[in-house]
Amino acid sequence: MTIVATTSPGFGRYGSVPDRLAEKGWTFVRCVDTSKPDGGLSEHLAEVDFIVAGLVRVTDETLAAAPKLKAVLKHGVGVDSIDIPACTARGVPVLNTPGANAAAVAELAVGMMFAFARNIPAGHESVVTGAWKRTVGGEIGAKTLGIVGLGAIGRSLAKKAIGLGMRVVASDLYPDRAFAAEHGIELLELDELLKRADYVSLHVFGGADNAALINADRLALMKPTACLLNLARGEVVDLDALDAALTEGRLAGAGIDAYTVEPPDVSHPIFRQPRVVFTPHTGADTVESVERVGLMNVEDIETILAGGRPTRVLNPEVFETEAFAARRAAA
């Protein structure tokens, strides 16, 4: 009997994934109890074969309590909540689903730009409250979009923005130069991108390396008419510095989908800013995206159960460890 536990609220709920899971006959445990720090995962670790992880952290302590665990699969892309070195040391492959949610996140970024440019949240409020306050917005065509992180999401956003008539510049530590050349995207250092862009959209990994990547000094480089979008991870932006820039008129607006703590502490003054659009970390939440991600997770579980090595493993060196061999022998 194969036991699959998930801490992702969306895994196994949409599209063809529920039917695929039912066909497999796996025992499926949903650990999403918000009253418990790990959603209730710890109650099942002794018997679990696979963890399909949401935002709940997978630590060395998690692994130590899961002797039958064959793999940790991220229901999505960002794996900053998974201790990959600990997984490798204990012989556990870690997998994610690159590209599966790119279109969904990119579309939300476009939606945020339109919401900001055309004052959509304020317009809605003015109608339902009877104020009927009409405001003159702007067009995003011919504006410059700066994409920070030209991975799958960044590339998807770039193509959509170009289709809308935007100029696109990008910053990436390891840029896809062929893609940039094909689509006429100018590659810049981050500081230069911040100076030139009318919209800056963040699509980088979280973690210590990118903590406060956008801080007070970097916000000071941006145009006072510019808008910052964070669809990456909460820690990438210094919220105190962002609030100050908005309050002092040094930045025109922002869109935020990711938070350091989720749900966030809404007592922070950023949540009183009228020129910020907030969404509840829902960038990847489309039926199509969640189905794609789930099917990739199911496919990788099937491959591992068949004794294979999936191509999406983030720590492929694990297959050569004694710890992995011991886990396979014990399965």
JSON list of C-alpha atoms in Angstrom, two decimals, residues 22-212:
[
{"chain": "A", "resi": 22, "resn": "ALA", "atom": "CA", "xyz": [-8.27, 7.09, -7.60]},
{"chain": "A", "resi": 23, "resn": "GLU", "atom": "CA", "xyz": [-7.07, 4.84, -10.43]},
{"chain": "A", "resi": 24, "resn": "LYS", "atom": "CA", "xyz": [-3.76, 4.27, -8.67]},
{"chain": "A", "resi": 25, "resn": "GLY", "atom": "CA", "xyz": [-5.39, 3.03, -5.51]},
{"chain": "A", "resi": 26, "resn": "TRP", "atom": "CA", "xyz": [-2.93, 4.93, -3.34]},
{"chain": "A", "resi": 27, "resn": "THR", "atom": "CA", "xyz": [-3.94, 5.92, 0.16]},
{"chain": "A", "resi": 28, "resn": "PHE", "atom": "CA", "xyz": [-4.18, 9.70, 0.06]},
{"chain": "A", "resi": 29, "resn": "VAL", "atom": "CA", "xyz": [-3.88, 11.80, 3.21]},
{"chain": "A", "resi": 30, "resn": "ARG", "atom": "CA", "xyz": [-4.63, 15.52, 3.10]},
{"chain": "A", "resi": 31, "resn": "CYS", "atom": "CA", "xyz": [-2.78, 17.41, 5.86]},
{"chain": "A", "resi": 32, "resn": "VAL", "atom": "CA", "xyz": [-4.16, 20.94, 5.65]},
{"chain": "A", "resi": 33, "resn": "ASP", "atom": "CA", "xyz": [-5.56, 21.52, 9.14]},
{"chain": "A", "resi": 34, "resn": "THR", "atom": "CA", "xyz": [-4.74, 25.20, 9.70]},
{"chain": "A", "resi": 35, "resn": "SER", "atom": "CA", "xyz": [-5.01, 24.77, 13.47]},
{"chain": "A", "resi": 36, "resn": "LYS", "atom": "CA", "xyz": [-1.83, 22.64, 13.39]},
{"chain": "A", "resi": 37, "resn": "PRO", "atom": "CA", "xyz": [1.66, 24.00, 12.54]},
{"chain": "A", "resi": 38, "resn": "ASP", "atom": "CA", "xyz": [2.31, 21.29, 9.95]},
{"chain": "A", "resi": 39, "resn": "GLY", "atom": "CA", "xyz": [-1.29, 20.79, 8.89]},
{"chain": "A", "resi": 40, "resn": "GLY", "atom": "CA", "xyz": [-1.31, 17.45, 10.72]},
{"chain": "A", "resi": 41, "resn": "LEU", "atom": "CA", "xyz": [1.48, 15.88, 8.65]},
{"chain": "A", "resi": 42, "resn": "SER", "atom": "CA", "xyz": [3.42, 14.72, 11.73]},
{"chain": "A", "resi": 43, "resn": "GLU", "atom": "CA", "xyz": [0.55, 12.41, 12.65]},
{"chain": "A", "resi": 44, "resn": "HIS", "atom": "CA", "xyz": [1.17, 10.34, 9.51]},
{"chain": "A", "resi": 45, "resn": "LEU", "atom": "CA", "xyz": [4.94, 10.46, 8.99]},
{"chain": "A", "resi": 46, "resn": "ALA", "atom": "CA", "xyz": [5.63, 6.98, 10.36]},
{"chain": "A", "resi": 47, "resn": "GLU", "atom": "CA", "xyz": [3.77, 5.41, 7.43]},
{"chain": "A", "resi": 48, "resn": "VAL", "atom": "CA", "xyz": [4.16, 7.94, 4.61]},
{"chain": "A", "resi": 49, "resn": "ASP", "atom": "CA", "xyz": [5.81, 6.94, 1.32]},
{"chain": "A", "resi": 50, "resn": "PHE", "atom": "CA", "xyz": [5.61, 10.31, -0.42]},
{"chain": "A", "resi": 51, "resn": "ILE", "atom": "CA", "xyz": [5.11, 13.91, 0.71]},
{"chain": "A", "resi": 52, "resn": "VAL", "atom": "CA", "xyz": [3.59, 16.33, -1.77]},
{"chain": "A", "resi": 53, "resn": "ALA", "atom": "CA", "xyz": [4.59, 19.57, -0.12]},
{"chain": "A", "resi": 54, "resn": "GLY", "atom": "CA", "xyz": [2.84, 22.91, -0.05]},
{"chain": "A", "resi": 55, "resn": "LEU", "atom": "CA", "xyz": [4.27, 25.77, 2.02]},
{"chain": "A", "resi": 56, "resn": "VAL", "atom": "CA", "xyz": [4.70, 23.70, 5.20]},
{"chain": "A", "resi": 57, "resn": "ARG", "atom": "CA", "xyz": [8.41, 23.22, 5.86]},
{"chain": "A", "resi": 58, "resn": "VAL", "atom": "CA", "xyz": [10.03, 19.84, 5.30]},
{"chain": "A", "resi": 59, "resn": "THR", "atom": "CA", "xyz": [12.95, 19.66, 7.73]},
{"chain": "A", "resi": 60, "resn": "ASP", "atom": "CA", "xyz": [15.46, 17.10, 8.92]},
{"chain": "A", "resi": 61, "resn": "GLU", "atom": "CA", "xyz": [13.11, 16.42, 11.82]},
{"chain": "A", "resi": 62, "resn": "THR", "atom": "CA", "xyz": [10.35, 15.65, 9.31]},
{"chain": "A", "resi": 63, "resn": "LEU", "atom": "CA", "xyz": [12.59, 13.18, 7.53]},
{"chain": "A", "resi": 64, "resn": "ALA", "atom": "CA", "xyz": [13.77, 11.53, 10.73]},
{"chain": "A", "resi": 65, "resn": "ALA", "atom": "CA", "xyz": [10.16, 10.72, 11.59]},
{"chain": "A", "resi": 66, "resn": "ALA", "atom": "CA", "xyz": [9.43, 9.24, 8.14]},
{"chain": "A", "resi": 67, "resn": "PRO", "atom": "CA", "xyz": [11.46, 6.02, 7.74]},
{"chain": "A", "resi": 68, "resn": "LYS", "atom": "CA", "xyz": [9.45, 4.83, 4.70]},
{"chain": "A", "resi": 69, "resn": "LEU", "atom": "CA", "xyz": [9.68, 8.11, 2.80]},
{"chain": "A", "resi": 70, "resn": "LYS", "atom": "CA", "xyz": [10.70, 7.64, -0.84]},
{"chain": "A", "resi": 71, "resn": "ALA", "atom": "CA", "xyz": [10.56, 11.25, -2.08]},
{"chain": "A", "resi": 72, "resn": "VAL", "atom": "CA", "xyz": [9.47, 14.81, -1.33]},
{"chain": "A", "resi": 73, "resn": "LEU", "atom": "CA", "xyz": [7.62, 16.42, -4.22]},
{"chain": "A", "resi": 74, "resn": "LYS", "atom": "CA", "xyz": [6.89, 20.13, -4.28]},
{"chain": "A", "resi": 75, "resn": "HIS", "atom": "CA", "xyz": [3.39, 20.97, -5.50]},
{"chain": "A", "resi": 76, "resn": "GLY", "atom": "CA", "xyz": [4.80, 23.89, -7.44]},
{"chain": "A", "resi": 77, "resn": "VAL", "atom": "CA", "xyz": [8.24, 25.31, -8.11]},
{"chain": "A", "resi": 78, "resn": "GLY", "atom": "CA", "xyz": [9.74, 27.12, -5.11]},
{"chain": "A", "resi": 79, "resn": "VAL", "atom": "CA", "xyz": [11.51, 24.72, -2.77]},
{"chain": "A", "resi": 80, "resn": "ASP", "atom": "CA", "xyz": [12.87, 27.16, -0.18]},
{"chain": "A", "resi": 81, "resn": "SER", "atom": "CA", "xyz": [10.64, 25.45, 2.41]},
{"chain": "A", "resi": 82, "resn": "ILE", "atom": "CA", "xyz": [12.34, 22.08, 1.81]},
{"chain": "A", "resi": 83, "resn": "ASP", "atom": "CA", "xyz": [15.71, 21.27, 3.40]},
{"chain": "A", "resi": 84, "resn": "ILE", "atom": "CA", "xyz": [17.31, 19.73, 0.31]},
{"chain": "A", "resi": 85, "resn": "PRO", "atom": "CA", "xyz": [20.72, 18.98, 1.90]},
{"chain": "A", "resi": 86, "resn": "ALA", "atom": "CA", "xyz": [18.97, 17.11, 4.71]},
{"chain": "A", "resi": 87, "resn": "CYS", "atom": "CA", "xyz": [16.95, 15.16, 2.15]},
{"chain": "A", "resi": 88, "resn": "THR", "atom": "CA", "xyz": [20.11, 14.23, 0.27]},
{"chain": "A", "resi": 89, "resn": "ALA", "atom": "CA", "xyz": [21.85, 13.12, 3.47]},
{"chain": "A", "resi": 90, "resn": "ARG", "atom": "CA", "xyz": [18.91, 10.86, 4.28]},
{"chain": "A", "resi": 91, "resn": "GLY", "atom": "CA", "xyz": [18.60, 9.44, 0.77]},
{"chain": "A", "resi": 92, "resn": "VAL", "atom": "CA", "xyz": [15.38, 11.23, -0.20]},
{"chain": "A", "resi": 93, "resn": "PRO", "atom": "CA", "xyz": [14.98, 12.68, -3.71]},
{"chain": "A", "resi": 94, "resn": "VAL", "atom": "CA", "xyz": [13.40, 16.14, -3.98]},
{"chain": "A", "resi": 95, "resn": "LEU", "atom": "CA", "xyz": [11.34, 17.09, -7.02]},
{"chain": "A", "resi": 96, "resn": "ASN", "atom": "CA", "xyz": [9.38, 20.10, -8.21]},
{"chain": "A", "resi": 97, "resn": "THR", "atom": "CA", "xyz": [7.31, 21.01, -11.27]},
{"chain": "A", "resi": 98, "resn": "PRO", "atom": "CA", "xyz": [9.23, 23.60, -13.31]},
{"chain": "A", "resi": 99, "resn": "GLY", "atom": "CA", "xyz": [7.17, 25.56, -15.79]},
{"chain": "A", "resi": 100, "resn": "ALA", "atom": "CA", "xyz": [3.81, 24.09, -14.82]},
{"chain": "A", "resi": 101, "resn": "ASN", "atom": "CA", "xyz": [2.52, 27.28, -13.18]},
{"chain": "A", "resi": 102, "resn": "ALA", "atom": "CA", "xyz": [4.38, 29.79, -15.36]},
{"chain": "A", "resi": 103, "resn": "ALA", "atom": "CA", "xyz": [1.39, 30.92, -17.42]},
{"chain": "A", "resi": 104, "resn": "ALA", "atom": "CA", "xyz": [-0.81, 31.35, -14.35]},
{"chain": "A", "resi": 105, "resn": "VAL", "atom": "CA", "xyz": [1.69, 33.52, -12.44]},
{"chain": "A", "resi": 106, "resn": "ALA", "atom": "CA", "xyz": [2.50, 35.54, -15.55]},
{"chain": "A", "resi": 107, "resn": "GLU", "atom": "CA", "xyz": [-1.19, 36.24, -16.17]},
{"chain": "A", "resi": 108, "resn": "LEU", "atom": "CA", "xyz": [-1.64, 37.49, -12.59]},
{"chain": "A", "resi": 109, "resn": "ALA", "atom": "CA", "xyz": [1.32, 39.83, -13.09]},
{"chain": "A", "resi": 110, "resn": "VAL", "atom": "CA", "xyz": [-0.37, 41.22, -16.20]},
{"chain": "A", "resi": 111, "resn": "GLY", "atom": "CA", "xyz": [-3.61, 41.56, -14.25]},
{"chain": "A", "resi": 112, "resn": "MET", "atom": "CA", "xyz": [-1.83, 43.52, -11.53]},
{"chain": "A", "resi": 113, "resn": "MET", "atom": "CA", "xyz": [-0.37, 45.89, -14.08]},
{"chain": "A", "resi": 114, "resn": "PHE", "atom": "CA", "xyz": [-3.82, 46.54, -15.53]},
{"chain": "A", "resi": 115, "resn": "ALA", "atom": "CA", "xyz": [-5.30, 46.94, -12.04]},
{"chain": "A", "resi": 116, "resn": "PHE", "atom": "CA", "xyz": [-2.71, 49.56, -11.22]},
{"chain": "A", "resi": 117, "resn": "ALA", "atom": "CA", "xyz": [-2.75, 51.36, -14.57]},
{"chain": "A", "resi": 118, "resn": "ARG", "atom": "CA", "xyz": [-6.55, 51.64, -14.71]},
{"chain": "A", "resi": 119, "resn": "ASN", "atom": "CA", "xyz": [-7.26, 52.05, -10.98]},
{"chain": "A", "resi": 120, "resn": "ILE", "atom": "CA", "xyz": [-9.53, 49.00, -11.03]},
{"chain": "A", "resi": 121, "resn": "PRO", "atom": "CA", "xyz": [-9.76, 48.37, -7.25]},
{"chain": "A", "resi": 122, "resn": "ALA", "atom": "CA", "xyz": [-10.52, 52.05, -6.55]},
{"chain": "A", "resi": 123, "resn": "GLY", "atom": "CA", "xyz": [-12.98, 52.17, -9.44]},
{"chain": "A", "resi": 124, "resn": "HIS", "atom": "CA", "xyz": [-14.86, 49.17, -8.08]},
{"chain": "A", "resi": 125, "resn": "GLU", "atom": "CA", "xyz": [-15.02, 50.77, -4.64]},
{"chain": "A", "resi": 126, "resn": "SER", "atom": "CA", "xyz": [-16.26, 54.07, -6.05]},
{"chain": "A", "resi": 127, "resn": "VAL", "atom": "CA", "xyz": [-19.17, 52.35, -7.78]},
{"chain": "A", "resi": 128, "resn": "VAL", "atom": "CA", "xyz": [-20.35, 50.08, -4.96]},
{"chain": "A", "resi": 129, "resn": "THR", "atom": "CA", "xyz": [-20.15, 52.90, -2.40]},
{"chain": "A", "resi": 130, "resn": "GLY", "atom": "CA", "xyz": [-22.03, 55.35, -4.61]},
{"chain": "A", "resi": 131, "resn": "ALA", "atom": "CA", "xyz": [-19.11, 57.76, -4.85]},
{"chain": "A", "resi": 132, "resn": "TRP", "atom": "CA", "xyz": [-18.90, 57.42, -8.63]},
{"chain": "A", "resi": 133, "resn": "LYS", "atom": "CA", "xyz": [-15.40, 58.85, -8.77]},
{"chain": "A", "resi": 134, "resn": "ARG", "atom": "CA", "xyz": [-13.88, 58.61, -12.25]},
{"chain": "A", "resi": 135, "resn": "THR", "atom": "CA", "xyz": [-10.10, 58.71, -12.49]},
{"chain": "A", "resi": 136, "resn": "VAL", "atom": "CA", "xyz": [-7.82, 58.98, -15.49]},
{"chain": "A", "resi": 137, "resn": "GLY", "atom": "CA", "xyz": [-5.45, 56.04, -15.72]},
{"chain": "A", "resi": 138, "resn": "GLY", "atom": "CA", "xyz": [-2.73, 55.06, -18.14]},
{"chain": "A", "resi": 139, "resn": "GLU", "atom": "CA", "xyz": [-2.00, 52.45, -20.78]},
{"chain": "A", "resi": 140, "resn": "ILE", "atom": "CA", "xyz": [0.61, 49.77, -20.30]},
{"chain": "A", "resi": 141, "resn": "GLY", "atom": "CA", "xyz": [1.42, 49.57, -24.01]},
{"chain": "A", "resi": 142, "resn": "ALA", "atom": "CA", "xyz": [4.76, 51.27, -24.80]},
{"chain": "A", "resi": 143, "resn": "LYS", "atom": "CA", "xyz": [5.72, 51.16, -21.10]},
{"chain": "A", "resi": 144, "resn": "THR", "atom": "CA", "xyz": [8.91, 49.38, -20.04]},
{"chain": "A", "resi": 145, "resn": "LEU", "atom": "CA", "xyz": [8.56, 46.18, -18.02]},
{"chain": "A", "resi": 146, "resn": "GLY", "atom": "CA", "xyz": [11.59, 45.04, -16.04]},
{"chain": "A", "resi": 147, "resn": "ILE", "atom": "CA", "xyz": [11.53, 41.32, -15.27]},
{"chain": "A", "resi": 148, "resn": "VAL", "atom": "CA", "xyz": [13.80, 40.20, -12.43]},
{"chain": "A", "resi": 149, "resn": "GLY", "atom": "CA", "xyz": [14.35, 36.49, -12.98]},
{"chain": "A", "resi": 150, "resn": "LEU", "atom": "CA", "xyz": [14.02, 35.28, -16.56]},
{"chain": "A", "resi": 151, "resn": "GLY", "atom": "CA", "xyz": [13.05, 31.71, -15.75]},
{"chain": "A", "resi": 152, "resn": "ALA", "atom": "CA", "xyz": [9.92, 29.94, -16.94]},
{"chain": "A", "resi": 153, "resn": "ILE", "atom": "CA", "xyz": [7.59, 32.51, -15.36]},
{"chain": "A", "resi": 154, "resn": "GLY", "atom": "CA", "xyz": [9.67, 35.45, -16.46]},
{"chain": "A", "resi": 155, "resn": "ARG", "atom": "CA", "xyz": [9.81, 34.19, -20.04]},
{"chain": "A", "resi": 156, "resn": "SER", "atom": "CA", "xyz": [6.05, 33.59, -20.11]},
{"chain": "A", "resi": 157, "resn": "LEU", "atom": "CA", "xyz": [5.43, 37.11, -18.78]},
{"chain": "A", "resi": 158, "resn": "ALA", "atom": "CA", "xyz": [7.86, 38.59, -21.30]},
{"chain": "A", "resi": 159, "resn": "LYS", "atom": "CA", "xyz": [5.98, 37.10, -24.24]},
{"chain": "A", "resi": 160, "resn": "LYS", "atom": "CA", "xyz": [2.63, 38.32, -22.91]},
{"chain": "A", "resi": 161, "resn": "ALA", "atom": "CA", "xyz": [3.99, 41.81, -22.26]},
{"chain": "A", "resi": 162, "resn": "ILE", "atom": "CA", "xyz": [5.53, 42.04, -25.73]},
{"chain": "A", "resi": 163, "resn": "GLY", "atom": "CA", "xyz": [2.17, 41.03, -27.16]},
{"chain": "A", "resi": 164, "resn": "LEU", "atom": "CA", "xyz": [0.63, 43.97, -25.31]},
{"chain": "A", "resi": 165, "resn": "GLY", "atom": "CA", "xyz": [3.12, 46.35, -26.87]},
{"chain": "A", "resi": 166, "resn": "MET", "atom": "CA", "xyz": [5.44, 46.73, -23.88]},
{"chain": "A", "resi": 167, "resn": "ARG", "atom": "CA", "xyz": [9.20, 47.06, -24.04]},
{"chain": "A", "resi": 168, "resn": "VAL", "atom": "CA", "xyz": [10.86, 44.36, -21.93]},
{"chain": "A", "resi": 169, "resn": "VAL", "atom": "CA", "xyz": [14.18, 44.44, -20.13]},
{"chain": "A", "resi": 170, "resn": "ALA", "atom": "CA", "xyz": [15.37, 41.69, -17.82]},
{"chain": "A", "resi": 171, "resn": "SER", "atom": "CA", "xyz": [17.88, 40.83, -15.14]},
{"chain": "A", "resi": 172, "resn": "ASP", "atom": "CA", "xyz": [19.05, 37.31, -14.35]},
{"chain": "A", "resi": 173, "resn": "LEU", "atom": "CA", "xyz": [22.21, 35.82, -12.87]},
{"chain": "A", "resi": 174, "resn": "TYR", "atom": "CA", "xyz": [22.23, 33.14, -15.57]},
{"chain": "A", "resi": 175, "resn": "PRO", "atom": "CA", "xyz": [20.13, 34.62, -18.38]},
{"chain": "A", "resi": 176, "resn": "ASP", "atom": "CA", "xyz": [18.67, 32.72, -21.31]},
{"chain": "A", "resi": 177, "resn": "ARG", "atom": "CA", "xyz": [20.50, 34.82, -23.89]},
{"chain": "A", "resi": 178, "resn": "ALA", "atom": "CA", "xyz": [19.01, 32.98, -26.84]},
{"chain": "A", "resi": 179, "resn": "PHE", "atom": "CA", "xyz": [15.47, 33.68, -25.62]},
{"chain": "A", "resi": 180, "resn": "ALA", "atom": "CA", "xyz": [16.34, 37.33, -24.94]},
{"chain": "A", "resi": 181, "resn": "ALA", "atom": "CA", "xyz": [17.82, 37.78, -28.40]},
{"chain": "A", "resi": 182, "resn": "GLU", "atom": "CA", "xyz": [14.87, 36.06, -30.09]},
{"chain": "A", "resi": 183, "resn": "HIS", "atom": "CA", "xyz": [12.35, 38.35, -28.39]},
{"chain": "A", "resi": 184, "resn": "GLY", "atom": "CA", "xyz": [14.33, 41.59, -28.40]},
{"chain": "A", "resi": 185, "resn": "ILE", "atom": "CA", "xyz": [14.77, 41.68, -24.61]},
{"chain": "A", "resi": 186, "resn": "GLU", "atom": "CA", "xyz": [17.62, 43.81, -23.31]},
{"chain": "A", "resi": 187, "resn": "LEU", "atom": "CA", "xyz": [19.56, 42.16, -20.48]},
{"chain": "A", "resi": 188, "resn": "LEU", "atom": "CA", "xyz": [20.60, 44.55, -17.71]},
{"chain": "A", "resi": 189, "resn": "GLU", "atom": "CA", "xyz": [22.14, 44.55, -14.28]},
{"chain": "A", "resi": 190, "resn": "LEU", "atom": "CA", "xyz": [19.46, 44.79, -11.58]},
{"chain": "A", "resi": 191, "resn": "ASP", "atom": "CA", "xyz": [20.20, 48.39, -10.58]},
{"chain": "A", "resi": 192, "resn": "GLU", "atom": "CA", "xyz": [20.04, 49.61, -14.17]},
{"chain": "A", "resi": 193, "resn": "LEU", "atom": "CA", "xyz": [16.77, 47.73, -14.71]},
{"chain": "A", "resi": 194, "resn": "LEU", "atom": "CA", "xyz": [15.25, 49.43, -11.66]},
{"chain": "A", "resi": 195, "resn": "LYS", "atom": "CA", "xyz": [16.18, 52.85, -13.01]},
{"chain": "A", "resi": 196, "resn": "ARG", "atom": "CA", "xyz": [14.61, 52.27, -16.42]},
{"chain": "A", "resi": 197, "resn": "ALA", "atom": "CA", "xyz": [11.46, 50.23, -15.82]},
{"chain": "A", "resi": 198, "resn": "ASP", "atom": "CA", "xyz": [7.92, 51.55, -15.44]},
{"chain": "A", "resi": 199, "resn": "TYR", "atom": "CA", "xyz": [6.87, 48.19, -13.98]},
{"chain": "A", "resi": 200, "resn": "VAL", "atom": "CA", "xyz": [9.22, 45.83, -12.16]},
{"chain": "A", "resi": 201, "resn": "SER", "atom": "CA", "xyz": [8.03, 42.23, -11.73]},
{"chain": "A", "resi": 202, "resn": "LEU", "atom": "CA", "xyz": [9.95, 39.90, -9.40]},
{"chain": "A", "resi": 203, "resn": "HIS", "atom": "CA", "xyz": [10.27, 36.22, -10.27]},
{"chain": "A", "resi": 204, "resn": "VAL", "atom": "CA", "xyz": [13.24, 34.98, -8.26]},
{"chain": "A", "resi": 205, "resn": "PHE", "atom": "CA", "xyz": [13.60, 32.27, -5.63]},
{"chain": "A", "resi": 206, "resn": "GLY", "atom": "CA", "xyz": [13.26, 33.12, -1.96]},
{"chain": "A", "resi": 207, "resn": "GLY", "atom": "CA", "xyz": [15.72, 32.23, 0.77]},
{"chain": "A", "resi": 208, "resn": "ALA", "atom": "CA", "xyz": [18.65, 33.96, 2.41]},
{"chain": "A", "resi": 209, "resn": "ASP", "atom": "CA", "xyz": [20.41, 34.83, -0.86]},
{"chain": "A", "resi": 210, "resn": "ASN", "atom": "CA", "xyz": [17.51, 37.00, -2.01]},
{"chain": "A", "resi": 211, "resn": "ALA", "atom": "CA", "xyz": [16.30, 38.35, 1.35]},
{"chain": "A", "resi": 212, "resn": "ALA", "atom": "CA", "xyz": [15.57, 42.09, 0.99]}
]
